[in-house]
XYZ file of C-alpha atoms in Angstrom:
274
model
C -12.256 17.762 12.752
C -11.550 17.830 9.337
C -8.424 16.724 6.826
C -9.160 18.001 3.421
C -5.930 17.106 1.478
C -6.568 12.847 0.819
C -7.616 12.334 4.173
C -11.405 11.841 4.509
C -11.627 12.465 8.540
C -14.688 11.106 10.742
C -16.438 15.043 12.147
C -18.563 13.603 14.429
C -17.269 12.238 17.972
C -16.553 8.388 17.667
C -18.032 6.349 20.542
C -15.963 5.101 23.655
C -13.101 2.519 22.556
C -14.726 -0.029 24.379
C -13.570 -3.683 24.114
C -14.695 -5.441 20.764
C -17.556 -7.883 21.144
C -18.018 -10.662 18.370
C -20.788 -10.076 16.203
C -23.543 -12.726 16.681
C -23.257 -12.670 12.656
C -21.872 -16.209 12.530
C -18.364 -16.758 10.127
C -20.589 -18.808 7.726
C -22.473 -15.415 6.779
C -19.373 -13.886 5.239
C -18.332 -14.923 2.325
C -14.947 -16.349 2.504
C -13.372 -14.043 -0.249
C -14.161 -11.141 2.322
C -12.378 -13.357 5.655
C -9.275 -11.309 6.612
C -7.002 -11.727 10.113
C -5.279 -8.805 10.501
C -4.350 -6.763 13.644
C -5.289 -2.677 12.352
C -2.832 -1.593 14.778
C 0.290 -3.137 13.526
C -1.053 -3.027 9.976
C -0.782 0.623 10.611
C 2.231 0.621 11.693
C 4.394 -1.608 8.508
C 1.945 0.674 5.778
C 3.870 3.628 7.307
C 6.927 2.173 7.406
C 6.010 0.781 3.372
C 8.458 2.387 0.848
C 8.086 0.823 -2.890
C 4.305 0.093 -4.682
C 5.244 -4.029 -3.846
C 5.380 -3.807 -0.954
C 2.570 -1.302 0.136
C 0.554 -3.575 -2.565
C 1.512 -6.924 -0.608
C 0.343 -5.160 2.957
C -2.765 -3.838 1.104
C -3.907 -6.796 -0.783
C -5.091 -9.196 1.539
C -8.032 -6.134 2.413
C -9.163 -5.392 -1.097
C -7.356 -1.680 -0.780
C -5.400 -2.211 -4.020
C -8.570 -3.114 -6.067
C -8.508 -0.115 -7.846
C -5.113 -0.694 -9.414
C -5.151 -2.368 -11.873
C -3.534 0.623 -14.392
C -0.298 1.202 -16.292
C 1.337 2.906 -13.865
C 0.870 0.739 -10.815
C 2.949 -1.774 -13.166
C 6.068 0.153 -12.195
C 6.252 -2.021 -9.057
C 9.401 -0.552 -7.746
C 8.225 2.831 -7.800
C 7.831 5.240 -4.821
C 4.866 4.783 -2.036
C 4.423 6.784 1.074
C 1.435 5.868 2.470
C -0.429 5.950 5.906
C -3.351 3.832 7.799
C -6.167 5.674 9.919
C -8.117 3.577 12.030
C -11.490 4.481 13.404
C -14.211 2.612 15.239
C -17.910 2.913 15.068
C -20.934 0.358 14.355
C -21.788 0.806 10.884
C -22.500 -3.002 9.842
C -24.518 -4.094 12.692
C -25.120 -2.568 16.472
C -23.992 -5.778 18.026
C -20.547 -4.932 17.686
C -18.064 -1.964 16.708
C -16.228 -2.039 13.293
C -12.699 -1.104 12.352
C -12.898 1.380 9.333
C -9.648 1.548 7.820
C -8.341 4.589 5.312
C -5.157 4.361 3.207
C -4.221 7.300 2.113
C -1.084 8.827 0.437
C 0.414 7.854 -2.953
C 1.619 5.032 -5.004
C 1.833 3.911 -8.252
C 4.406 6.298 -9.987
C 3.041 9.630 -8.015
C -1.056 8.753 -7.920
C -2.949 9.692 -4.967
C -4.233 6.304 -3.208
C -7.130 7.037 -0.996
C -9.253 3.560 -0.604
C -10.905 2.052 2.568
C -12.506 -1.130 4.132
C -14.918 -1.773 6.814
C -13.553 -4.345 8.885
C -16.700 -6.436 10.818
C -15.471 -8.648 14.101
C -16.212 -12.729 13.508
C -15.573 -15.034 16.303
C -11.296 -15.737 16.323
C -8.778 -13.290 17.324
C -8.149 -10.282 15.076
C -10.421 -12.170 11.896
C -13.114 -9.668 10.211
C -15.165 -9.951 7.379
C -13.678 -7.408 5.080
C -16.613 -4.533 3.407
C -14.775 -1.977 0.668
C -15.549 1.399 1.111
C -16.451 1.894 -2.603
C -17.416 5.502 -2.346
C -13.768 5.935 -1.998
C -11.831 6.004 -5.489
C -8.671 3.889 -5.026
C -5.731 6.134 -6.927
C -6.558 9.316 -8.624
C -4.960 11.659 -10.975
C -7.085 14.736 -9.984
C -5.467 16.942 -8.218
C -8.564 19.055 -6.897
C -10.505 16.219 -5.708
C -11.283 15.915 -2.204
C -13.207 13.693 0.050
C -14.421 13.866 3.950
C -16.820 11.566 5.570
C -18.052 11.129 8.825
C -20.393 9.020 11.147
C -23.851 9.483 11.756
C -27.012 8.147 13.399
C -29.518 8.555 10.951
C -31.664 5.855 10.196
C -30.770 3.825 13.696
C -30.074 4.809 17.191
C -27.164 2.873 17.549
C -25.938 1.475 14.081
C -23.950 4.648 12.237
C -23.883 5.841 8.461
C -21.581 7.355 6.176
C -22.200 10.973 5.293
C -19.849 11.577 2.456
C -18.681 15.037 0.643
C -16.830 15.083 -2.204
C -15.416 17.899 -4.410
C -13.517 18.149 -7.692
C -12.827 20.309 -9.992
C -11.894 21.427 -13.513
C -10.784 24.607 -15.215
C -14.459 25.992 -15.765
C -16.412 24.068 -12.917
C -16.337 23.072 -9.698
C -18.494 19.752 -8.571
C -20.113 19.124 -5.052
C -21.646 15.491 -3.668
C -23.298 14.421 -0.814
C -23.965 11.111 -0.141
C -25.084 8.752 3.064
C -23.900 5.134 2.727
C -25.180 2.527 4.806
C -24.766 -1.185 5.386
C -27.544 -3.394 3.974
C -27.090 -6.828 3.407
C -23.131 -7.170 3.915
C -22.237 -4.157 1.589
C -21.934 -0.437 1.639
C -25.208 1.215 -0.290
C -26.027 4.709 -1.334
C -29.015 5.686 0.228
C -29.156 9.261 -0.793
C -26.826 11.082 -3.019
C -27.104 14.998 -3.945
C -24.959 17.237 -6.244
C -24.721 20.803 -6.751
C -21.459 23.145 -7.872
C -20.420 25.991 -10.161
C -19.836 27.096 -13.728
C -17.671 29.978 -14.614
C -18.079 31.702 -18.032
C -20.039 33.968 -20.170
C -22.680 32.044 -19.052
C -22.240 31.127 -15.490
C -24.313 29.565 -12.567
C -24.333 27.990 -9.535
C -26.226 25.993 -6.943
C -25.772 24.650 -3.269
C -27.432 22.326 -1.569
C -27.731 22.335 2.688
C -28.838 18.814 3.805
C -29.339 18.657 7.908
C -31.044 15.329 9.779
C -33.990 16.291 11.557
C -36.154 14.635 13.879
C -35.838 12.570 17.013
C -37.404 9.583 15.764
C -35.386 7.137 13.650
C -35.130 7.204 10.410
C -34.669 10.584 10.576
C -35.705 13.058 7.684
C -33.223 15.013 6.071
C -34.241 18.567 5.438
C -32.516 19.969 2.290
C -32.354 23.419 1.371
C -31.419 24.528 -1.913
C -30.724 27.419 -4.244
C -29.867 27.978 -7.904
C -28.633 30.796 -10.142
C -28.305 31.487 -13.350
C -26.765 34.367 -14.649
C -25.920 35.650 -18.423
C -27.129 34.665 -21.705
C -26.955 34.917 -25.807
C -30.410 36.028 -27.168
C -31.062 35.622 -30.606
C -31.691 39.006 -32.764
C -34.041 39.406 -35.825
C -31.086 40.591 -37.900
C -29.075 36.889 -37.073
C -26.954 38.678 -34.188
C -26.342 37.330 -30.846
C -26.327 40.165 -28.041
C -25.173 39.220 -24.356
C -27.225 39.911 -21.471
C -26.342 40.010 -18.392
C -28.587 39.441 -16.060
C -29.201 36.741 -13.162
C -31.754 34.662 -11.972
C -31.930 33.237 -8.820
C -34.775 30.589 -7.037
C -34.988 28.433 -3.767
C -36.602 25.187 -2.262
C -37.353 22.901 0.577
C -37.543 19.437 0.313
C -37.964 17.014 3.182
C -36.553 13.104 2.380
C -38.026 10.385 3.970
C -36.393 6.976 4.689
C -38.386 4.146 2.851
C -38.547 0.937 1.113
C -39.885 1.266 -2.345
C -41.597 -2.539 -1.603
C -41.204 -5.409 0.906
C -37.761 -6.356 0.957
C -36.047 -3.785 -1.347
C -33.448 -1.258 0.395
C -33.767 1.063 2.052
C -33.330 4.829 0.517
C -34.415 8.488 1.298
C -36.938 10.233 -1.028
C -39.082 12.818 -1.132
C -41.823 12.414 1.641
């Protein structure tokens, strides 16, 4: 299932809404910036319901989700917002518990698109998390091509999930591709493998893609990535000082297996070449 217009929409199945269990994570391990009591379902329910940029802003605040706003036009506080909440569950911080993952997505601040998120962790006391920002998510955004979809993923435990991120933009010559897996170490979202590949259109043009699939029944799983490149057209230099245009293309492959590791004792976690 996929929403590619500022939605970024979980692919994978999501587990059973089964009844939240505390984490054994005790309330002194979160720092108190990050201590929020919300309930995601009503939450949901006044950011639809949110018309101006004060008051989406008030009902986002208290999450982090307006961190990113801090720009001339989010000054125009009466200006238009229409906004809406997904909520999705899945264990990404620890496997004791699920998580609330909460997207805002529409747009504020004189026209931007808003698309920000938080990982919401389940402390002991009704409806209080400890609050983790999404940050692979940009906040508000001018681009109009850019696009983002991420999903859930068992890849480096059986039961605690990952991000898998893909994000595209674009400008009037090129076309940009990511993927990234995020993953919770030590209270916070970290990249643990990142991957570009895209497009340019010209004279001189070229392209590459990059297909990245877990393999492997064993956790960590490996990621398998196959990937391609071509390059096609270019200016070669003649004795007499003139430039003449070929046109020809060039085109090569590769496989590359990633392995999940720790560079030394105590460092995170990240995939590299096995």
């Amino acid at each position: 299932m996929l929403l590619m217009v500022l939605a970024t929409t979980p692919a994978a199945a999501e587990e059973p809404r089964a009844p939240t269990v505390p984490s054994k994570v005790s309330q002194d391990a979160c720092p108190p910036a990050l201590h929020v009591v919300v309930d995601p379902q009503e939450l949901k329910k006044q950011v639809r319901a949110a018309k101006t940029t004060t008051g989406l802003r008030k009902l986002l605040h208290p999450l982090g989700l307006d961190s990113a706003w801090e720009r001339q036009e989010c000054l125009l506080q009466e200006g238009p917002a229409s906004a809406q909440l997904d909520v999705f569950r899945a264990r990404i911080m620890s496997a004791d518990a699920q998580d609330f993952i909460l997207q805002a997505r529409g747009q504020a601040c004189d026209a931007l698109k808003l698309l920000s998120g938080v990982v919401l962790h389940p402390l002991s006391g009704k409806n209080t998390f400890c609050a983790t920002p999404m940050e692979f998510l940009p906040g508000v955004m001018e681009s109009e091509a850019y696009r983002v979809v991420f999903s859930f993923e068992n890849l480096t435990d059986p039961v605690r999930q990952v991000f898998r991120v893909e994000e595209t933009d674009a400008d009037s010559r090129n076309e940009y591709q990511t993927l990234s897996y995020w993953e919770a170490q030590e209270g916070s979202l970290r990249s643990i493998f990142t991957i570009e590949s895209g497009n340019h259109s010209g004279f001189v043009n070229g392209s590459t893609e990059a297909k990245v699939t877990p393999v492997g029944d064993a956790f960590p799983r490996f990621l398998e990535v196959k990937e391609s490149s071509r390059e096609c057209g270019k200016f070669i230099d003649m004795p007499s000082g003139e430039s003449v245009y070929e046109s020809s293309c060039r085109d090569a492959e590769n496989e590359v297996r990633m392995c999940y590791r720790r560079k030394s004792p105590g460092a995170p976690g990240v995939y590299d070449k096995c």
